[in-house]
Amino acid sequence: MQPKAVKGMNDVLPEAAATWQVLESAVREIAKSYGYDEIRLPLLEHTELFRRSIGEVTDIVEKEMYTFEDRGGESLTLRPEATAGIVRAGMTNGLLHNQRHKLWTTGPMFRRERPQRGRYRQFHQFDVEALGYEGPDVDAELIVMSARIWQTLEIDRVALQLNTLGSPEARAAYRARLVDYFSGVKSGLDEDSIRRLAQNPLRILDSKNPAMQELIEAAPVMLDHLDPESAEHFDALRRLLDAAGIPYTVNPRLVRGLDYYSRTVFEWVTDALGAQGAVCSGGRYDGLVEKLGGRPTPAIGWAMGIERFVELYLECGGAPAKPTPAAYIVAVGDGALAAAFAVAEELRDGLPGRRVELNLGGGSFKSQMKRADKSGAAYALILGDDELANGTIGVKPLRSTEHQVSVPRERLVATLAG
Ligand code: ATP
Ligand code: MG
């Protein structure tokens, strides 16, 4: 029996990976241009880290984590998201005390969700985090940075939703209001929500069950219970976004799927991907470091789902990247192969970044030309007995009707560069 891939875990084949690379490098360059530095983290963390940061009563911790006991009996978990690991690394490496860091990371995340379009069990995120920054300036800058990604890649079918969750104290008061409200309509709640009512009523607002939406719509909203500092923070953020010309909608029911957020939360959503509309989500998590045993440290970040990002780019008319060689070297006859190796290296020296393919595995002139054509190369470079004898290369355009020309070997780089 042939081996199967694990359900919900995809191979990214070379053609798709080429497009991923283009988008990933665009995002990396943008993060760099805002002063963010890369951090690389382990895929495995102690299970406890995610239980304490993401929160016990969340979908991720309750039912989606890939958790196992290693041979030493420790409970480890494949990371479902990157923020907890970044904060842990900040604490482990003493990066949080009297310092500020703007960091990005990328890589696979693991959640045992029901696989469907835009929702996988191994998926990838690009993640940025600003540690030690109180905002609201950094909140605005992070959002402006995400907007630049859409502009750069000409992605237009996205809209920004914004909310604030207030301070922990304000949220405690709001929580009490929510419990009152949902207790009064308990018969309309689904099983998950009834459980959440006791443990974590804010989570009910994050329910994806369509049957719950009407009750959620009518629930009291956090915005009416904000503490003055959070209200000022939110207003200042809105003023900065207005000044930067970034449109948004305030969505008072946006709570996000993890427990550690406070104050600013936001989500870029699209109508181009069916039910999985969130492409980039983030928020402020001022209480997280302290919750994990560190000193209070303000922080904010966002994460973009790369699978959804790539799909959205293509839906918005982005061209799939197609890496094609600049030249394919055809070598026929005794001694031609060694010369072809040398020519290929000269081209790789002289045309950095361009792709040069050498015919591998021999074959007749005709079959090598077929491969050259199939490779998508702009030119076939032909090395046979005649060319060897007089120090030239046959340059045959493969994508036009122009005729083959004979070029002295020392002029080859210049010819192809032009
Ligand atoms: P959703 O509401 O779609 O479940 P989320 O709130 O769980 O998203 P986050 O945990 O904030 O998402 O992750 C950030 C981004 O990662 C999302 O905006 C989305 O683009 C992407 N993402 C989250 N879960 C998945 C998944 N299972 N498969 C693919 N992408 C995902
Ligand atoms: Mg989710």
JSON list of N, CA and C and ligand atoms in Angstrom, two decimals, residues 60 80-81 111 113 118-125 206 208 256-258 261 267-268 276-282 303-308, ligand 1:
[
{"chain": "A", "resi": 60, "resn": "ILE", "atom": "N", "xyz": [-8.43, 25.85, 20.79]},
{"chain": "A", "resi": 60, "resn": "ILE", "atom": "CA", "xyz": [-7.09, 25.32, 20.56]},
{"chain": "A", "resi": 60, "resn": "ILE", "atom": "C", "xyz": [-6.67, 24.38, 21.68]},
{"chain": "A", "resi": 80, "resn": "PRO", "atom": "N", "xyz": [0.76, 25.55, 18.22]},
{"chain": "A", "resi": 80, "resn": "PRO", "atom": "CA", "xyz": [-0.43, 25.90, 17.42]},
{"chain": "A", "resi": 80, "resn": "PRO", "atom": "C", "xyz": [-0.36, 27.34, 16.94]},
{"chain": "A", "resi": 81, "resn": "GLU", "atom": "N", "xyz": [0.55, 28.13, 17.47]},
{"chain": "A", "resi": 81, "resn": "GLU", "atom": "CA", "xyz": [0.71, 29.53, 17.09]},
{"chain": "A", "resi": 81, "resn": "GLU", "atom": "C", "xyz": [2.08, 29.98, 17.58]},
{"chain": "A", "resi": 111, "resn": "ARG", "atom": "N", "xyz": [-2.74, 22.57, 14.30]},
{"chain": "A", "resi": 111, "resn": "ARG", "atom": "CA", "xyz": [-4.00, 22.56, 15.04]},
{"chain": "A", "resi": 111, "resn": "ARG", "atom": "C", "xyz": [-4.87, 21.46, 14.45]},
{"chain": "A", "resi": 113, "resn": "GLU", "atom": "N", "xyz": [-7.81, 20.80, 13.53]},
{"chain": "A", "resi": 113, "resn": "GLU", "atom": "CA", "xyz": [-9.13, 21.32, 13.19]},
{"chain": "A", "resi": 113, "resn": "GLU", "atom": "C", "xyz": [-9.75, 20.44, 12.12]},
{"chain": "A", "resi": 118, "resn": "GLY", "atom": "N", "xyz": [-8.85, 26.50, 3.21]},
{"chain": "A", "resi": 118, "resn": "GLY", "atom": "CA", "xyz": [-8.30, 27.55, 4.07]},
{"chain": "A", "resi": 118, "resn": "GLY", "atom": "C", "xyz": [-8.12, 27.15, 5.52]},
{"chain": "A", "resi": 119, "resn": "ARG", "atom": "N", "xyz": [-8.38, 25.88, 5.84]},
{"chain": "A", "resi": 119, "resn": "ARG", "atom": "CA", "xyz": [-8.24, 25.43, 7.24]},
{"chain": "A", "resi": 119, "resn": "ARG", "atom": "C", "xyz": [-7.57, 24.07, 7.23]},
{"chain": "A", "resi": 120, "resn": "TYR", "atom": "N", "xyz": [-6.37, 24.01, 7.72]},
{"chain": "A", "resi": 120, "resn": "TYR", "atom": "CA", "xyz": [-5.57, 22.78, 7.65]},
{"chain": "A", "resi": 120, "resn": "TYR", "atom": "C", "xyz": [-5.03, 22.45, 9.03]},
{"chain": "A", "resi": 121, "resn": "ARG", "atom": "N", "xyz": [-4.47, 21.25, 9.15]},
{"chain": "A", "resi": 121, "resn": "ARG", "atom": "CA", "xyz": [-3.95, 20.83, 10.46]},
{"chain": "A", "resi": 121, "resn": "ARG", "atom": "C", "xyz": [-2.48, 21.22, 10.62]},
{"chain": "A", "resi": 122, "resn": "GLN", "atom": "N", "xyz": [-1.76, 21.22, 9.52]},
{"chain": "A", "resi": 122, "resn": "GLN", "atom": "CA", "xyz": [-0.48, 21.94, 9.51]},
{"chain": "A", "resi": 122, "resn": "GLN", "atom": "C", "xyz": [-0.67, 23.10, 8.56]},
{"chain": "A", "resi": 123, "resn": "PHE", "atom": "N", "xyz": [-0.48, 24.31, 9.07]},
{"chain": "A", "resi": 123, "resn": "PHE", "atom": "CA", "xyz": [-0.56, 25.49, 8.21]},
{"chain": "A", "resi": 123, "resn": "PHE", "atom": "C", "xyz": [0.61, 26.39, 8.57]},
{"chain": "A", "resi": 124, "resn": "HIS", "atom": "N", "xyz": [0.75, 27.47, 7.84]},
{"chain": "A", "resi": 124, "resn": "HIS", "atom": "CA", "xyz": [1.94, 28.31, 8.04]},
{"chain": "A", "resi": 124, "resn": "HIS", "atom": "C", "xyz": [1.52, 29.74, 8.36]},
{"chain": "A", "resi": 125, "resn": "GLN", "atom": "N", "xyz": [2.31, 30.35, 9.20]},
{"chain": "A", "resi": 125, "resn": "GLN", "atom": "CA", "xyz": [2.03, 31.75, 9.53]},
{"chain": "A", "resi": 125, "resn": "GLN", "atom": "C", "xyz": [3.29, 32.59, 9.34]},
{"chain": "A", "resi": 206, "resn": "ASP", "atom": "N", "xyz": [-17.13, 34.29, 20.24]},
{"chain": "A", "resi": 206, "resn": "ASP", "atom": "CA", "xyz": [-16.26, 33.81, 19.16]},
{"chain": "A", "resi": 206, "resn": "ASP", "atom": "C", "xyz": [-16.85, 32.57, 18.48]},
{"chain": "A", "resi": 208, "resn": "LYS", "atom": "N", "xyz": [-18.58, 30.00, 16.15]},
{"chain": "A", "resi": 208, "resn": "LYS", "atom": "CA", "xyz": [-18.77, 30.02, 14.69]},
{"chain": "A", "resi": 208, "resn": "LYS", "atom": "C", "xyz": [-20.11, 29.38, 14.31]},
{"chain": "A", "resi": 256, "resn": "ARG", "atom": "N", "xyz": [-11.45, 37.43, 19.08]},
{"chain": "A", "resi": 256, "resn": "ARG", "atom": "CA", "xyz": [-10.28, 36.60, 18.78]},
{"chain": "A", "resi": 256, "resn": "ARG", "atom": "C", "xyz": [-10.29, 35.30, 19.56]},
{"chain": "A", "resi": 257, "resn": "GLY", "atom": "N", "xyz": [-9.62, 34.30, 18.99]},
{"chain": "A", "resi": 257, "resn": "GLY", "atom": "CA", "xyz": [-9.75, 32.94, 19.53]},
{"chain": "A", "resi": 257, "resn": "GLY", "atom": "C", "xyz": [-8.81, 32.56, 20.66]},
{"chain": "A", "resi": 258, "resn": "LEU", "atom": "N", "xyz": [-8.05, 33.51, 21.18]},
{"chain": "A", "resi": 258, "resn": "LEU", "atom": "CA", "xyz": [-7.10, 33.17, 22.24]},
{"chain": "A", "resi": 258, "resn": "LEU", "atom": "C", "xyz": [-7.37, 34.10, 23.42]},
{"chain": "A", "resi": 261, "resn": "TYR", "atom": "N", "xyz": [-5.44, 38.28, 24.83]},
{"chain": "A", "resi": 261, "resn": "TYR", "atom": "CA", "xyz": [-5.53, 39.65, 24.31]},
{"chain": "A", "resi": 261, "resn": "TYR", "atom": "C", "xyz": [-6.13, 40.63, 25.31]},
{"chain": "A", "resi": 267, "resn": "GLU", "atom": "N", "xyz": [-8.53, 42.29, 12.76]},
{"chain": "A", "resi": 267, "resn": "GLU", "atom": "CA", "xyz": [-8.52, 41.18, 11.83]},
{"chain": "A", "resi": 267, "resn": "GLU", "atom": "C", "xyz": [-8.72, 41.74, 10.43]},
{"chain": "A", "resi": 268, "resn": "TRP", "atom": "N", "xyz": [-7.87, 41.32, 9.50]},
{"chain": "A", "resi": 268, "resn": "TRP", "atom": "CA", "xyz": [-8.10, 41.62, 8.09]},
{"chain": "A", "resi": 268, "resn": "TRP", "atom": "C", "xyz": [-8.93, 40.47, 7.53]},
{"chain": "A", "resi": 276, "resn": "GLN", "atom": "N", "xyz": [-13.54, 30.80, 5.25]},
{"chain": "A", "resi": 276, "resn": "GLN", "atom": "CA", "xyz": [-12.34, 31.12, 6.04]},
{"chain": "A", "resi": 276, "resn": "GLN", "atom": "C", "xyz": [-11.84, 32.51, 5.67]},
{"chain": "A", "resi": 277, "resn": "GLY", "atom": "N", "xyz": [-12.49, 33.53, 6.23]},
{"chain": "A", "resi": 277, "resn": "GLY", "atom": "CA", "xyz": [-12.24, 34.89, 5.75]},
{"chain": "A", "resi": 277, "resn": "GLY", "atom": "C", "xyz": [-11.09, 35.63, 6.41]},
{"chain": "A", "resi": 278, "resn": "ALA", "atom": "N", "xyz": [-10.55, 35.12, 7.52]},
{"chain": "A", "resi": 278, "resn": "ALA", "atom": "CA", "xyz": [-9.51, 35.87, 8.24]},
{"chain": "A", "resi": 278, "resn": "ALA", "atom": "C", "xyz": [-8.14, 35.58, 7.63]},
{"chain": "A", "resi": 279, "resn": "VAL", "atom": "N", "xyz": [-7.48, 36.61, 7.12]},
{"chain": "A", "resi": 279, "resn": "VAL", "atom": "CA", "xyz": [-6.15, 36.37, 6.56]},
{"chain": "A", "resi": 279, "resn": "VAL", "atom": "C", "xyz": [-5.04, 36.84, 7.49]},
{"chain": "A", "resi": 280, "resn": "CYS", "atom": "N", "xyz": [-5.33, 37.81, 8.32]},
{"chain": "A", "resi": 280, "resn": "CYS", "atom": "CA", "xyz": [-4.28, 38.35, 9.18]},
{"chain": "A", "resi": 280, "resn": "CYS", "atom": "C", "xyz": [-4.96, 38.84, 10.44]},
{"chain": "A", "resi": 281, "resn": "SER", "atom": "N", "xyz": [-4.55, 38.32, 11.58]},
{"chain": "A", "resi": 281, "resn": "SER", "atom": "CA", "xyz": [-5.25, 38.65, 12.82]},
{"chain": "A", "resi": 281, "resn": "SER", "atom": "C", "xyz": [-4.25, 38.97, 13.90]},
{"chain": "A", "resi": 282, "resn": "GLY", "atom": "N", "xyz": [-4.63, 39.89, 14.76]},
{"chain": "A", "resi": 282, "resn": "GLY", "atom": "CA", "xyz": [-3.68, 40.21, 15.81]},
{"chain": "A", "resi": 282, "resn": "GLY", "atom": "C", "xyz": [-4.30, 40.99, 16.94]},
{"chain": "A", "resi": 303, "resn": "ALA", "atom": "N", "xyz": [-0.57, 37.79, 13.16]},
{"chain": "A", "resi": 303, "resn": "ALA", "atom": "CA", "xyz": [-0.12, 36.62, 12.41]},
{"chain": "A", "resi": 303, "resn": "ALA", "atom": "C", "xyz": [-0.95, 36.52, 11.14]},
{"chain": "A", "resi": 304, "resn": "MET", "atom": "N", "xyz": [-0.26, 36.20, 10.06]},
{"chain": "A", "resi": 304, "resn": "MET", "atom": "CA", "xyz": [-0.94, 36.05, 8.78]},
{"chain": "A", "resi": 304, "resn": "MET", "atom": "C", "xyz": [-0.89, 34.58, 8.39]},
{"chain": "A", "resi": 305, "resn": "GLY", "atom": "N", "xyz": [-2.02, 34.03, 7.95]},
{"chain": "A", "resi": 305, "resn": "GLY", "atom": "CA", "xyz": [-2.04, 32.65, 7.48]},
{"chain": "A", "resi": 305, "resn": "GLY", "atom": "C", "xyz": [-1.51, 32.60, 6.04]},
{"chain": "A", "resi": 306, "resn": "ILE", "atom": "N", "xyz": [-0.41, 31.90, 5.85]},
{"chain": "A", "resi": 306, "resn": "ILE", "atom": "CA", "xyz": [0.23, 31.98, 4.53]},
{"chain": "A", "resi": 306, "resn": "ILE", "atom": "C", "xyz": [-0.58, 31.26, 3.45]},
{"chain": "A", "resi": 307, "resn": "GLU", "atom": "N", "xyz": [-1.20, 30.13, 3.78]},
{"chain": "A", "resi": 307, "resn": "GLU", "atom": "CA", "xyz": [-2.02, 29.44, 2.77]},
{"chain": "A", "resi": 307, "resn": "GLU", "atom": "C", "xyz": [-3.14, 30.36, 2.28]},
{"chain": "A", "resi": 308, "resn": "ARG", "atom": "N", "xyz": [-3.80, 31.02, 3.23]},
{"chain": "A", "resi": 308, "resn": "ARG", "atom": "CA", "xyz": [-4.89, 31.93, 2.84]},
{"chain": "A", "resi": 308, "resn": "ARG", "atom": "C", "xyz": [-4.36, 33.14, 2.07]},
{"chain": "B", "resi": 1, "resn": "ATP", "atom": "P1", "xyz": [-10.04, 31.40, 12.31]},
{"chain": "B", "resi": 1, "resn": "ATP", "atom": "O1", "xyz": [-11.03, 32.35, 12.89]},
{"chain": "B", "resi": 1, "resn": "ATP", "atom": "O2", "xyz": [-10.10, 31.34, 10.81]},
{"chain": "B", "resi": 1, "resn": "ATP", "atom": "O3", "xyz": [-10.05, 30.06, 12.96]},
{"chain": "B", "resi": 1, "resn": "ATP", "atom": "P2", "xyz": [-8.00, 32.16, 14.14]},
{"chain": "B", "resi": 1, "resn": "ATP", "atom": "O4", "xyz": [-8.65, 33.24, 14.86]},
{"chain": "B", "resi": 1, "resn": "ATP", "atom": "O5", "xyz": [-7.96, 30.81, 14.75]},
{"chain": "B", "resi": 1, "resn": "ATP", "atom": "O6", "xyz": [-8.61, 32.04, 12.64]},
{"chain": "B", "resi": 1, "resn": "ATP", "atom": "P3", "xyz": [-5.26, 32.98, 14.59]},
{"chain": "B", "resi": 1, "resn": "ATP", "atom": "O7", "xyz": [-5.06, 31.99, 15.64]},
{"chain": "B", "resi": 1, "resn": "ATP", "atom": "O8", "xyz": [-5.29, 34.40, 14.99]},
{"chain": "B", "resi": 1, "resn": "ATP", "atom": "O9", "xyz": [-6.54, 32.62, 13.71]},
{"chain": "B", "resi": 1, "resn": "ATP", "atom": "O10", "xyz": [-4.18, 32.79, 13.43]},
{"chain": "B", "resi": 1, "resn": "ATP", "atom": "C1", "xyz": [-3.81, 33.84, 12.56]},
{"chain": "B", "resi": 1, "resn": "ATP", "atom": "C2", "xyz": [-4.08, 33.50, 11.12]},
{"chain": "B", "resi": 1, "resn": "ATP", "atom": "O11", "xyz": [-3.68, 32.18, 10.82]},
{"chain": "B", "resi": 1, "resn": "ATP", "atom": "C3", "xyz": [-5.56, 33.53, 10.74]},
{"chain": "B", "resi": 1, "resn": "ATP", "atom": "O12", "xyz": [-5.95, 34.82, 10.43]},
{"chain": "B", "resi": 1, "resn": "ATP", "atom": "C4", "xyz": [-5.59, 32.63, 9.54]},
{"chain": "B", "resi": 1, "resn": "ATP", "atom": "O13", "xyz": [-5.21, 33.35, 8.38]},
{"chain": "B", "resi": 1, "resn": "ATP", "atom": "C5", "xyz": [-4.52, 31.61, 9.84]},
{"chain": "B", "resi": 1, "resn": "ATP", "atom": "N1", "xyz": [-5.08, 30.34, 10.33]},
{"chain": "B", "resi": 1, "resn": "ATP", "atom": "C6", "xyz": [-5.54, 30.05, 11.56]},
{"chain": "B", "resi": 1, "resn": "ATP", "atom": "N2", "xyz": [-5.91, 28.76, 11.65]},
{"chain": "B", "resi": 1, "resn": "ATP", "atom": "C7", "xyz": [-5.66, 28.20, 10.44]},
{"chain": "B", "resi": 1, "resn": "ATP", "atom": "C8", "xyz": [-5.79, 26.88, 9.91]},
{"chain": "B", "resi": 1, "resn": "ATP", "atom": "N3", "xyz": [-6.25, 25.88, 10.64]},
{"chain": "B", "resi": 1, "resn": "ATP", "atom": "N4", "xyz": [-5.42, 26.67, 8.61]},
{"chain": "B", "resi": 1, "resn": "ATP", "atom": "C9", "xyz": [-4.93, 27.68, 7.85]},
{"chain": "B", "resi": 1, "resn": "ATP", "atom": "N5", "xyz": [-4.77, 28.94, 8.31]},
{"chain": "B", "resi": 1, "resn": "ATP", "atom": "C10", "xyz": [-5.12, 29.21, 9.59]}
]
